[in-house]
GROMACS .gro file of C-alpha atoms in nm:
model
   88
    1MET     CA    1  -1.644   7.930  -4.091
    2GLU     CA    2  -1.413   7.983  -4.372
    3GLU     CA    3  -1.035   8.067  -4.243
    4LEU     CA    4  -0.917   8.367  -4.372
    5GLN     CA    5  -0.618   8.353  -4.592
    6ARG     CA    6  -0.322   8.599  -4.466
    7ILE     CA    7   0.040   8.726  -4.623
    8ARG     CA    8   0.331   8.923  -4.456
    9VAL     CA    9   0.366   9.264  -4.675
   10LYS     CA   10   0.681   9.485  -4.682
   11LYS     CA   11   0.568   9.818  -4.704
   12SER     CA   12   0.806  10.064  -4.852
   13ASN     CA   13   0.912  10.181  -4.487
   14GLY     CA   14   1.046   9.851  -4.468
   15ILE     CA   15   0.810   9.700  -4.185
   16GLU     CA   16   0.645   9.371  -4.268
   17VAL     CA   17   0.310   9.383  -4.178
   18GLU     CA   18  -0.001   9.126  -4.175
   19ALA     CA   19  -0.234   9.201  -4.498
   20GLU     CA   20  -0.577   8.955  -4.535
   21VAL     CA   21  -0.602   8.838  -4.877
   22LEU     CA   22  -0.964   8.869  -5.032
   23LEU     CA   23  -0.867   8.770  -5.399
   24CYS     CA   24  -0.620   8.657  -5.640
   25PHE     CA   25  -0.683   8.622  -5.990
   26GLU     CA   26  -0.485   8.618  -6.328
   27LEU     CA   27  -0.597   8.808  -6.656
   28GLU     CA   28  -0.580   8.630  -6.962
   29LYS     CA   29  -0.531   8.980  -7.159
   30THR     CA   30  -0.213   9.071  -6.981
   31GLY     CA   31  -0.113   8.729  -6.841
   32ASN     CA   32  -0.086   8.886  -6.499
   33LYS     CA   33  -0.155   8.749  -6.128
   34TYR     CA   34  -0.282   8.999  -5.926
   35ILE     CA   35  -0.382   9.021  -5.582
   36LEU     CA   36  -0.606   9.224  -5.359
   37TYR     CA   37  -0.559   9.242  -5.019
   38THR     CA   38  -0.655   9.472  -4.715
   39PHE     CA   39  -0.474   9.622  -4.412
   40ASN     CA   40  -0.813   9.632  -4.218
   41GLU     CA   41  -0.758  10.019  -4.285
   42VAL     CA   42  -1.057  10.273  -4.278
   43ASP     CA   43  -1.073  10.588  -4.497
   44LYS     CA   44  -1.251  10.890  -4.431
   45GLN     CA   45  -1.617  10.799  -4.562
   46ASN     CA   46  -1.548  10.471  -4.374
   47MET     CA   47  -1.492  10.244  -4.623
   48GLU     CA   48  -1.220   9.958  -4.618
   49THR     CA   49  -0.922  10.044  -4.783
   50ILE     CA   50  -0.844   9.802  -5.021
   51HIS     CA   51  -0.496   9.731  -5.221
   52ALA     CA   52  -0.418   9.586  -5.552
   53SER     CA   53  -0.073   9.423  -5.672
   54ILE     CA   54   0.066   9.213  -5.985
   55VAL     CA   55   0.208   8.888  -5.828
   56ARG     CA   56   0.558   8.826  -5.904
   57GLU     CA   57   0.733   8.524  -5.830
   58ASN     CA   58   1.125   8.527  -5.766
   59GLU     CA   59   1.394   8.359  -5.592
   60GLN     CA   60   1.291   8.483  -5.216
   61GLY     CA   61   0.953   8.339  -5.317
   62TYR     CA   62   0.656   8.626  -5.446
   63GLN     CA   63   0.702   9.004  -5.499
   64LEU     CA   64   0.428   9.259  -5.509
   65ASP     CA   65   0.474   9.542  -5.778
   66THR     CA   66   0.265   9.824  -5.868
   67ILE     CA   67   0.006   9.798  -6.125
   68PRO     CA   68   0.062   9.986  -6.449
   69ASP     CA   69  -0.177  10.281  -6.530
   70ASP     CA   70  -0.290  10.086  -6.884
   71GLU     CA   71  -0.325   9.746  -6.685
   72TRP     CA   72  -0.548   9.941  -6.379
   73GLN     CA   73  -0.891   9.986  -6.567
   74ALA     CA   74  -0.888   9.606  -6.629
   75VAL     CA   75  -0.837   9.504  -6.257
   76LYS     CA   76  -1.086   9.771  -6.167
   77GLU     CA   77  -1.357   9.619  -6.372
   78VAL     CA   78  -1.259   9.271  -6.164
   79MET     CA   79  -1.319   9.495  -5.873
   80ARG     CA   80  -1.651   9.621  -5.957
   81GLU     CA   81  -1.789   9.272  -6.045
   82ILE     CA   82  -1.703   9.107  -5.740
   83ILE     CA   83  -1.898   9.436  -5.541
   84ARG     CA   84  -2.164   9.390  -5.794
   85ASN     CA   85  -2.184   9.020  -5.681
   86GLU     CA   86  -2.148   9.065  -5.343
   87GLU     CA   87  -1.899   8.778  -5.329
   88TRP     CA   88  -1.697   8.954  -5.046
   0.00000   0.00000   0.00000
């Protein structure tokens, strides 16, 4: 069984929580690195909520930033492709 990768994420309220890493990838088109992760939360449709962020390296290690609107479509396409291929 493959060991799950986990990260510690500081939420906007300042509280650090553990998240499960689903995928890390880089888009040549944008030059940015992205991460898909989950806190194992479930929405009203009983679907697991997946979060996506840009990963930037800084003096403290790594920072997760909001994905700009103009990059969202490309990130969503990667997510759709993974779902179609059932690589989770």
